[in-house]
Short mmCIF file of C-alpha atoms in Angstrom, two decimals:
data_model
loop_
_atom_site.label_atom_id
_atom_site.label_comp_id
_atom_site.label_asym_id
_atom_site.label_seq_id
_atom_site.Cartn_x
_atom_site.Cartn_y
_atom_site.Cartn_z
CA MET U 230 214.22 -39.35 92.98
CA ALA U 231 211.50 -38.19 90.66
CA GLY U 232 213.48 -36.09 88.25
CA GLY U 233 216.28 -38.66 88.07
CA PRO U 234 217.46 -41.28 85.55
CA SER U 235 214.89 -42.63 83.10
CA LEU U 236 216.78 -44.18 80.20
CA ALA U 237 215.55 -47.42 78.66
CA SER U 238 218.12 -49.68 80.35
CA SER U 239 220.86 -49.74 82.95
CA GLY U 240 223.30 -50.51 80.13
CA ALA U 241 222.33 -47.27 78.42
CA ILE U 242 222.93 -45.42 81.68
CA LEU U 243 226.40 -46.92 81.99
CA VAL U 244 227.29 -46.06 78.40
CA LEU U 245 226.08 -42.50 78.86
CA ALA U 246 227.83 -42.16 82.21
CA ILE U 247 231.13 -43.33 80.68
CA PHE U 248 230.64 -40.97 77.75
CA ALA U 249 230.03 -38.09 80.14
CA ALA U 250 233.09 -39.12 82.14
CA PHE U 251 235.35 -38.21 79.22
CA PHE U 252 234.30 -34.65 79.91
CA TYR U 253 234.13 -34.95 83.69
CA THR U 254 236.62 -37.70 84.58
CA ALA U 255 236.98 -36.77 88.24
CA GLU U 256 233.35 -37.69 88.99
CA LEU U 257 233.26 -41.16 87.38
CA PRO U 258 234.20 -43.15 90.53
CA ARG U 259 231.64 -41.23 92.53
CA ALA U 260 228.96 -41.66 89.84
CA LYS U 261 229.36 -45.46 90.06
CA VAL U 262 228.83 -45.36 93.83
CA VAL U 263 225.92 -42.89 93.82
CA LEU U 264 224.03 -44.69 91.05
CA GLY U 265 224.53 -48.02 92.82
CA PHE U 266 226.59 -50.03 90.31
CA GLY U 267 227.62 -53.26 92.05
CA ARG U 268 225.65 -52.51 95.21
CA LYS U 269 223.43 -55.22 96.65
CA GLN U 270 220.18 -54.01 98.14
CA GLY U 271 219.80 -54.72 101.84
CA SER U 272 217.06 -54.50 104.45
CA THR U 273 217.15 -53.20 108.00
CA VAL U 274 216.40 -56.01 110.44
CA VAL U 275 213.32 -55.31 112.58
CA ALA U 276 213.38 -57.81 115.45
CA ASN U 277 210.09 -56.72 117.05
CA ALA U 278 207.01 -56.64 114.81
CA ASN U 279 205.63 -53.75 116.89
CA ASP U 280 208.58 -51.63 115.74
CA PHE U 281 207.39 -51.47 112.14
CA HIS U 282 204.13 -50.18 110.65
CA THR U 283 202.66 -49.88 107.19
CA ILE U 284 200.39 -46.86 106.87
CA PRO U 285 197.26 -47.77 104.88
CA ASP U 286 195.86 -45.60 102.05
CA THR U 287 199.13 -43.80 101.26
CA VAL U 288 199.73 -44.63 97.58
CA HIS U 289 202.50 -42.72 95.75
CA CYS U 290 203.04 -39.99 98.35
CA GLU U 291 206.19 -38.22 97.14
CA ASP U 292 206.94 -35.96 100.09
CA LEU U 293 206.56 -35.87 103.89
CA HIS U 294 206.65 -32.92 106.28
CA TYR U 295 206.50 -33.26 110.05
CA HIS U 296 204.74 -30.28 111.59
CA GLU U 297 206.11 -30.26 115.12
CA PRO U 298 203.55 -27.91 116.76
CA SER U 299 200.64 -30.20 115.78
CA ARG U 300 202.64 -33.46 115.84
CA LEU U 301 201.17 -34.34 112.46
CA ILE U 302 202.84 -35.44 109.24
CA PHE U 303 201.56 -33.88 106.01
CA THR U 304 201.81 -35.46 102.58
CA ALA U 305 200.29 -35.25 99.10
CA CYS U 306 199.34 -38.59 97.53
CA GLU U 307 198.34 -39.76 94.08
CA GLY U 308 195.90 -42.23 95.62
CA VAL U 309 195.94 -44.72 92.74
CA GLU U 310 198.88 -46.45 91.07
CA ALA U 311 197.82 -45.98 87.46
CA THR U 312 198.28 -42.20 87.31
CA ARG U 313 202.00 -42.00 87.93
CA TYR U 314 202.87 -44.66 85.35
CA ALA U 315 200.88 -42.89 82.62
CA TRP U 316 201.44 -39.22 83.46
CA PHE U 317 204.21 -37.89 85.68
CA PRO U 318 206.48 -35.28 84.06
CA ALA U 319 209.12 -35.57 86.80
CA LEU U 320 209.93 -39.09 85.57
CA GLY U 321 209.46 -38.22 81.92
CA HIS U 322 206.10 -40.05 81.84
CA PHE U 323 204.02 -38.21 79.23
CA ASP U 324 202.20 -41.23 77.79
CA ASP U 325 198.61 -40.18 78.48
CA PRO U 326 197.78 -36.55 79.34
CA ASN U 327 194.12 -37.55 79.70
CA VAL U 328 195.11 -39.50 82.79
CA GLY U 329 196.70 -36.35 84.16
CA LEU U 330 193.55 -34.38 83.41
CA LYS U 331 191.49 -36.87 85.42
CA ALA U 332 193.95 -37.23 88.32
CA GLN U 333 192.49 -36.66 91.76
CA GLY U 334 195.42 -36.56 94.12
CA SER U 335 194.90 -35.71 97.78
CA ILE U 336 196.33 -34.00 100.83
CA GLU U 337 196.66 -36.38 103.78
CA VAL U 338 197.71 -36.10 107.42
CA ILE U 339 199.38 -38.95 109.28
CA ASP U 340 199.07 -39.23 113.04
CA PRO U 341 202.28 -40.75 114.49
CA ASN U 342 200.33 -41.86 117.56
CA THR U 343 197.75 -43.94 115.71
CA MET U 344 199.85 -44.74 112.62
CA LYS U 345 196.84 -43.88 110.47
CA ALA U 346 196.40 -41.44 107.59
CA LYS U 347 193.42 -39.18 107.07
CA LYS U 348 192.53 -38.03 103.56
CA LEU U 349 191.30 -34.44 103.71
CA LYS U 350 188.27 -33.31 101.77
CA PHE U 351 188.85 -30.39 99.41
CA THR U 352 186.93 -27.13 99.66
CA ASN U 353 186.88 -24.91 96.56
CA PHE U 354 188.96 -27.42 94.57
CA ASN U 355 188.11 -30.37 92.33
CA GLY U 356 191.42 -30.97 90.55
CA PRO U 357 192.99 -32.23 88.46
CA PHE U 358 195.81 -32.78 90.95
CA VAL U 359 199.03 -34.63 90.03
CA THR U 360 201.06 -34.49 93.23
CA HIS U 361 204.77 -34.04 93.87
CA GLY U 362 206.67 -31.91 96.43
CA ILE U 363 204.95 -29.96 99.23
CA ASP U 364 205.71 -27.65 102.13
CA VAL U 365 203.82 -26.62 105.25
CA ILE U 366 204.13 -23.41 107.31
CA ASP U 367 202.18 -22.03 110.23
CA ASP U 368 199.62 -19.28 109.74
CA PRO U 369 201.53 -16.29 111.15
CA ASP U 370 198.26 -14.70 112.29
CA LYS U 371 197.39 -17.56 114.64
CA PRO U 372 199.19 -19.37 117.49
CA LYS U 373 201.55 -22.07 116.21
CA GLY U 374 199.84 -25.41 115.76
CA LYS U 375 196.38 -23.98 115.08
CA ALA U 376 196.42 -23.57 111.29
CA VAL U 377 198.83 -23.97 108.37
CA TYR U 378 199.33 -23.05 104.74
CA LEU U 379 200.21 -25.92 102.43
CA PHE U 380 202.02 -25.47 99.11
CA ALA U 381 201.92 -28.33 96.60
CA VAL U 382 203.29 -28.93 93.11
CA ASN U 383 200.62 -29.90 90.57
CA HIS U 384 201.81 -31.34 87.22
CA LEU U 385 199.02 -30.43 84.83
CA PRO U 386 199.09 -31.35 81.13
CA ASN U 387 199.56 -28.37 78.81
CA PRO U 388 196.49 -27.89 76.57
CA ALA U 389 198.61 -25.87 74.12
CA PHE U 390 200.70 -28.95 73.25
CA ALA U 391 197.73 -30.58 71.49
CA GLU U 392 197.76 -27.76 68.94
CA ASP U 393 201.48 -27.00 68.82
CA ALA U 394 204.03 -29.78 69.37
CA SER U 395 206.74 -27.20 70.06
CA GLU U 396 204.96 -26.26 73.30
CA PRO U 397 205.90 -28.02 76.58
CA LYS U 398 203.89 -31.15 77.32
CA ALA U 399 203.27 -30.10 80.92
CA ARG U 400 202.16 -26.81 82.45
CA SER U 401 202.91 -27.36 86.12
CA ILE U 402 201.58 -24.99 88.77
CA ILE U 403 201.71 -24.57 92.54
CA GLU U 404 198.54 -25.03 94.59
CA VAL U 405 198.11 -23.14 97.88
CA PHE U 406 195.83 -24.59 100.56
CA TYR U 407 194.78 -23.58 104.07
CA TYR U 408 194.15 -26.07 106.85
CA ASP U 409 192.75 -25.67 110.36
CA ILE U 410 194.48 -28.33 112.44
CA GLY U 411 192.03 -31.11 113.33
CA SER U 412 189.58 -30.33 110.52
CA ASP U 413 188.45 -32.97 108.03
CA SER U 414 188.83 -30.61 105.08
CA VAL U 415 191.47 -28.40 103.50
CA GLU U 416 190.57 -25.18 101.68
CA HIS U 417 192.08 -24.27 98.32
CA VAL U 418 193.32 -20.68 98.43
CA ARG U 419 194.65 -20.21 94.90
CA SER U 420 196.86 -21.58 92.12
CA VAL U 421 200.18 -19.96 91.22
CA TRP U 422 201.75 -20.07 87.75
CA HIS U 423 204.71 -18.25 86.23
CA PRO U 424 206.81 -18.91 83.10
CA LEU U 425 209.91 -19.46 85.27
CA ILE U 426 208.24 -22.45 86.96
CA THR U 427 209.11 -25.07 84.35
CA THR U 428 210.01 -28.43 85.92
CA PRO U 429 208.97 -27.92 89.57
CA ASN U 430 209.95 -30.56 92.08
CA ASP U 431 209.96 -29.34 95.68
CA ILE U 432 209.03 -26.26 97.68
CA VAL U 433 210.16 -24.25 100.68
CA ALA U 434 207.50 -21.80 101.77
CA VAL U 435 208.73 -18.42 103.04
CA SER U 436 205.37 -16.82 103.88
CA PRO U 437 201.70 -17.34 102.96
CA THR U 438 202.41 -15.45 99.72
CA SER U 439 205.98 -16.43 98.82
CA PHE U 440 208.06 -19.57 98.31
CA PHE U 441 211.13 -21.12 96.72
CA VAL U 442 210.62 -23.92 94.18
CA THR U 443 213.20 -26.09 92.43
CA ASN U 444 213.25 -26.77 88.69
CA ASP U 445 214.96 -30.16 88.63
CA HIS U 446 215.92 -30.00 84.91
CA PHE U 447 216.51 -27.43 82.21
CA TYR U 448 215.47 -29.95 79.53
CA ARG U 449 211.97 -31.34 80.06
CA ASP U 450 212.35 -34.66 78.24
CA GLY U 451 214.41 -36.60 75.71
CA ILE U 452 218.09 -37.50 75.52
CA LYS U 453 219.25 -34.02 76.56
CA ARG U 454 217.38 -34.45 79.82
CA GLU U 455 219.10 -37.79 80.40
CA ILE U 456 222.53 -36.30 79.76
CA GLU U 457 221.68 -33.47 82.13
CA THR U 458 220.81 -36.01 84.83
CA LEU U 459 223.85 -38.25 84.53
CA TYR U 460 226.55 -35.71 83.69
CA PHE U 461 227.42 -34.23 87.07
CA GLY U 462 228.89 -31.20 85.33
CA ALA U 463 225.51 -30.28 83.84
CA LYS U 464 224.69 -27.59 86.37
CA TRP U 465 221.72 -26.22 84.47
CA SER U 466 218.85 -26.55 86.95
CA ASN U 467 217.77 -23.76 89.28
CA THR U 468 215.61 -22.64 92.19
CA ILE U 469 213.05 -19.90 91.69
CA TYR U 470 211.75 -17.38 94.22
CA VAL U 471 208.05 -16.66 93.72
CA GLU U 472 205.78 -14.15 95.40
CA PHE U 473 202.17 -13.17 94.78
CA THR U 474 199.88 -10.50 96.16
CA GLU U 475 196.43 -12.04 96.17
CA LEU U 476 195.21 -14.89 98.37
CA THR U 477 192.13 -15.44 96.23
CA ASP U 478 191.27 -18.02 93.62
CA GLY U 479 189.60 -17.62 90.23
CA SER U 480 191.34 -16.71 87.00
CA PHE U 481 194.78 -17.08 88.56
CA ARG U 482 195.10 -20.74 87.52
CA ASP U 483 195.80 -19.69 83.95
CA SER U 484 197.55 -16.40 84.51
CA ASP U 485 200.68 -14.94 86.05
CA VAL U 486 198.83 -11.76 87.03
CA GLU U 487 200.25 -10.34 90.27
CA VAL U 488 202.88 -13.12 90.38
CA LYS U 489 206.56 -12.15 90.45
CA ALA U 490 209.41 -14.64 90.09
CA SER U 491 213.17 -14.58 89.77
CA VAL U 492 216.09 -17.01 89.85
CA ALA U 493 217.28 -17.45 93.44
CA LEU U 494 219.92 -20.14 92.81
CA ASP U 495 221.54 -21.59 89.68
CA GLY U 496 224.68 -23.49 88.76
CA VAL U 497 223.55 -26.61 90.65
CA HIS U 498 223.37 -30.13 89.20
CA ASN U 499 219.92 -31.77 89.22
CA ASN U 500 218.50 -29.33 91.77
CA ASN U 501 215.74 -31.43 93.33
CA GLY U 502 214.59 -31.57 96.96
CA LEU U 503 214.27 -28.52 99.19
CA GLY U 504 213.90 -28.36 102.97
CA HIS U 505 213.98 -26.03 105.95
CA GLY U 506 217.20 -26.01 107.95
CA ARG U 507 218.01 -25.19 111.56
CA THR U 508 217.04 -21.53 111.36
CA PRO U 509 214.51 -19.55 109.29
CA SER U 510 217.33 -18.37 107.05
CA GLU U 511 218.86 -21.81 106.42
CA VAL U 512 217.63 -24.03 103.58
CA LEU U 513 218.61 -27.48 102.39
CA VAL U 514 219.04 -28.02 98.65
CA VAL U 515 219.59 -31.45 97.10
CA SER U 516 221.43 -32.41 93.93
CA CYS U 517 219.56 -35.66 93.38
CA ALA U 518 221.54 -37.69 90.84
CA SER U 519 224.94 -36.60 92.14
CA GLY U 520 224.09 -37.45 95.77
CA ARG U 521 224.90 -34.12 97.40
CA LEU U 522 222.95 -32.13 99.97
CA HIS U 523 223.80 -28.44 99.99
CA ILE U 524 223.41 -26.37 103.15
CA ALA U 525 222.55 -22.83 102.14
CA ASP U 526 221.51 -19.43 103.42
CA VAL U 527 218.69 -17.20 102.28
CA VAL U 528 220.24 -13.85 101.40
CA SER U 529 217.89 -10.92 101.93
CA PRO U 530 217.54 -8.43 99.08
CA LYS U 531 219.74 -5.35 99.27
CA SER U 532 217.12 -3.07 97.76
CA ASP U 533 213.36 -2.90 97.25
CA GLY U 534 213.61 -3.94 93.61
CA GLU U 535 215.48 -7.18 94.34
CA SER U 536 214.36 -10.62 95.56
CA PRO U 537 215.89 -13.06 98.05
CA LYS U 538 218.68 -15.31 96.81
CA ILE U 539 220.04 -18.64 98.02
CA ALA U 540 223.78 -18.95 98.68
CA ILE U 541 225.28 -22.40 99.20
CA ARG U 542 227.54 -22.51 102.22
CA GLN U 543 228.55 -26.18 102.30
CA SER U 544 227.84 -29.52 100.59
CA VAL U 545 227.52 -32.94 102.22
CA ALA U 546 228.06 -35.99 100.00
CA PHE U 547 226.18 -39.29 100.43
CA ASP U 548 226.68 -42.67 98.74
CA SER U 549 223.37 -42.79 96.86
CA THR U 550 221.01 -40.59 94.93
CA LEU U 551 219.05 -38.24 97.20
CA ASP U 552 215.62 -36.67 97.20
CA ASN U 553 213.68 -34.51 99.66
CA PRO U 554 215.66 -33.49 102.78
CA SER U 555 214.49 -32.64 106.28
CA TRP U 556 216.06 -31.37 109.49
CA PHE U 557 215.36 -33.36 112.65
CA ARG U 558 215.30 -31.23 115.78
CA ASP U 559 215.87 -33.39 118.85
CA PRO U 560 213.29 -32.24 121.45
CA TYR U 561 215.05 -34.25 124.15
CA ALA U 562 218.55 -32.90 123.49
CA ASN U 563 220.69 -32.16 126.53
CA SER U 564 224.21 -31.08 127.37
CA THR U 565 225.58 -34.58 126.80
CA TYR U 566 223.68 -35.72 123.70
CA ASP U 567 221.86 -34.02 120.83
CA ALA U 568 220.55 -36.27 118.05
CA SER U 569 219.52 -33.40 115.76
CA GLY U 570 220.63 -33.76 112.19
CA LEU U 571 219.98 -33.98 108.47
CA VAL U 572 217.66 -36.72 107.23
CA VAL U 573 217.54 -37.56 103.53
CA ALA U 574 216.16 -40.49 101.53
CA GLY U 575 217.21 -41.95 98.19
CA LEU U 576 217.70 -45.05 96.03
CA PRO U 577 220.38 -47.69 96.76
CA ARG U 578 220.42 -48.71 93.07
CA ALA U 579 219.22 -45.78 90.98
CA VAL U 580 220.77 -47.57 88.00
CA ASP U 581 217.77 -49.96 88.03
CA LEU U 582 215.12 -47.27 87.91
CA ALA U 583 215.37 -46.93 84.14
CA LYS U 584 214.13 -50.44 83.46
CA ASN U 585 211.71 -50.55 86.42
CA GLN U 586 209.95 -47.20 86.45
CA HIS U 587 207.07 -48.26 84.19
CA ASN U 588 206.61 -51.56 86.01
CA PRO U 589 204.16 -51.47 88.94
CA ARG U 590 205.86 -54.59 90.33
CA GLY U 591 209.41 -53.27 90.12
CA THR U 592 211.87 -53.97 92.94
CA ASP U 593 213.56 -50.60 93.50
CA GLY U 594 214.81 -50.43 97.07
CA ALA U 595 214.93 -47.60 99.61
CA ILE U 596 217.70 -46.03 101.64
CA VAL U 597 217.68 -43.31 104.31
CA TRP U 598 220.68 -41.42 105.68
CA LYS U 599 221.20 -39.27 108.75
CA ALA U 600 224.04 -36.79 109.11
CA THR U 601 224.91 -35.13 112.41
CA PRO U 602 227.37 -32.33 113.14
CA SER U 603 230.72 -33.72 114.21
CA ARG U 604 231.91 -33.14 117.75
CA ASP U 605 235.11 -31.88 116.15
CA LYS U 606 232.93 -28.94 115.08
CA THR U 607 234.79 -27.59 112.08
CA ALA U 608 237.66 -28.25 109.73
CA GLY U 609 238.85 -24.85 108.64
CA ASN U 610 235.74 -22.81 107.96
CA GLU U 611 233.44 -25.76 107.23
CA GLU U 612 231.26 -27.65 109.64
CA MET U 613 232.03 -31.38 109.72
CA TRP U 614 229.30 -34.01 109.39
CA VAL U 615 229.10 -37.69 110.32
CA ASN U 616 226.97 -39.74 107.90
CA ARG U 617 225.08 -42.80 109.07
CA LEU U 618 222.91 -45.34 107.26
CA LEU U 619 219.63 -45.11 109.16
CA PHE U 620 217.35 -47.47 107.22
CA GLU U 621 217.27 -49.55 104.06
CA ASP U 622 214.84 -51.91 102.38
CA ASP U 623 215.12 -54.15 99.32
CA SER U 624 211.53 -53.24 98.23
CA THR U 625 209.96 -55.95 100.37
CA HIS U 626 208.25 -53.33 102.56
CA ILE U 627 208.62 -50.13 100.57
CA ARG U 628 209.56 -49.40 96.98
CA THR U 629 211.79 -46.33 96.46
CA ALA U 630 212.42 -43.61 99.03
CA SER U 631 211.88 -39.93 98.26
CA ALA U 632 211.33 -38.45 101.73
CA ALA U 633 211.84 -39.38 105.38
CA VAL U 634 211.11 -37.64 108.67
CA LEU U 635 211.94 -38.53 112.28
CA VAL U 636 209.48 -38.18 115.16
CA ALA U 637 211.23 -38.48 118.51
CA ILE U 638 209.96 -40.86 121.21
CA ASP U 639 210.03 -39.80 124.86
CA PRO U 640 213.06 -41.61 126.37
CA ALA U 641 210.92 -42.38 129.44
CA LYS U 642 208.88 -44.73 127.22
CA GLU U 643 212.01 -46.49 125.97
CA LYS U 644 213.76 -47.14 129.30
CA GLY U 645 215.91 -44.07 128.84
CA GLU U 646 217.08 -45.01 125.34
CA ARG U 647 217.06 -42.41 122.56
CA LYS U 648 214.75 -43.61 119.78
CA ALA U 649 212.42 -42.22 117.15
CA TRP U 650 209.85 -43.28 114.59
CA LEU U 651 211.25 -42.94 111.09
CA PHE U 652 208.54 -42.37 108.47
CA VAL U 653 209.58 -43.15 104.91
CA THR U 654 207.75 -42.70 101.63
CA GLY U 655 208.62 -43.25 97.97
CA PHE U 656 207.56 -41.69 94.70
CA ILE U 657 206.32 -45.08 93.46
CA SER U 658 205.71 -46.76 96.80
CA THR U 659 202.24 -48.11 97.51
CA ASN U 660 202.45 -47.06 101.15
CA VAL U 661 204.29 -45.00 103.74
CA VAL U 662 206.12 -47.06 106.38
CA ALA U 663 207.28 -46.26 109.91
CA ALA U 664 210.19 -47.98 111.62
CA LYS U 665 211.48 -47.49 115.14
CA VAL U 666 215.15 -46.55 114.99
CA ALA U 667 217.87 -45.74 117.49
CA LEU U 668 219.12 -42.18 117.53
#
């Protein structure tokens, strides 16, 4: 949800939403549902204590990615609570850039077997590192599961703002890392910056030297940003395609030398989370504040001078705000049952975030949805989806939900029943949690 509502009060949100509704009346009933007006936060009942785990040392880990070949979950964590409340551009927190300059976020791997996280040591990198969205892809030059490239958003303060208040307060970049599976350290490959990367949120890596990244807002802060968030007709955010030629570090942190970028997708409201779909050419794009997950295709360039584009094929609506999506591939699927589907996390009452987001003891809940293709297949030319509430919490166990991934359990270990571990994290949660759920 980072990149979502951040007005001073829920009353202000309601007033602004009603004001926006005069210009976009058809969306007002949906806005009330998605933002959680009148909704009571609930919690999934866990009857067996062994079916729920809290993962230690996972503070403010925005995103999760399950790497199936290695059976590891990758995440980027702030590590301490203070950083995100003082400096986090995605929530409009610009209070103390010095905190951002001292931030020492981390890359961590979670083992679903041990339910423990390992913080990786950095090689050739000493920060600062203000974490957000990430992605992980296999090294194409090695067998799958042996090594990966990691791409991570880093929200750095902009030094130019101190001398010129018209400059942006943040100068966010993308960090590229390389990790040999099983190692205790992760190597920094290079930093990537380009003027088109303005309000980066999440990433889908295409290759070791190319990726898509969302800009979740056109306006970086202030009332215009709030209007952009809450007015569903404000389709001003975009997704950028970026490619670079050198896998070396050095002066690249402050330069766009050998970096090319272009707009791959625009005309989308509050373009936020990105995820890989069922095939290499399918991507998942989330409109956070309007609660829609877009299923899209990567369109290859028609000529050498063009770049790949993203074309939305279909949208799936959910009854809450949404954040980073993932696709669950059921490894135990058979001819009678396939549990594969979309998994996406969000906030049950996003309306409360405005008054809670600066409070370390806030009570923002978490909600996770799963959508599976309908057995009816299609209605007209569109695939049909069945939405299901998979998990919720009233902040007792986890505060906020920004990403969730499923790790299937061998049915032989569950007396033939189809179950999985659901890992959930939040952008201001003090820990990742794992709950056993039925598929």
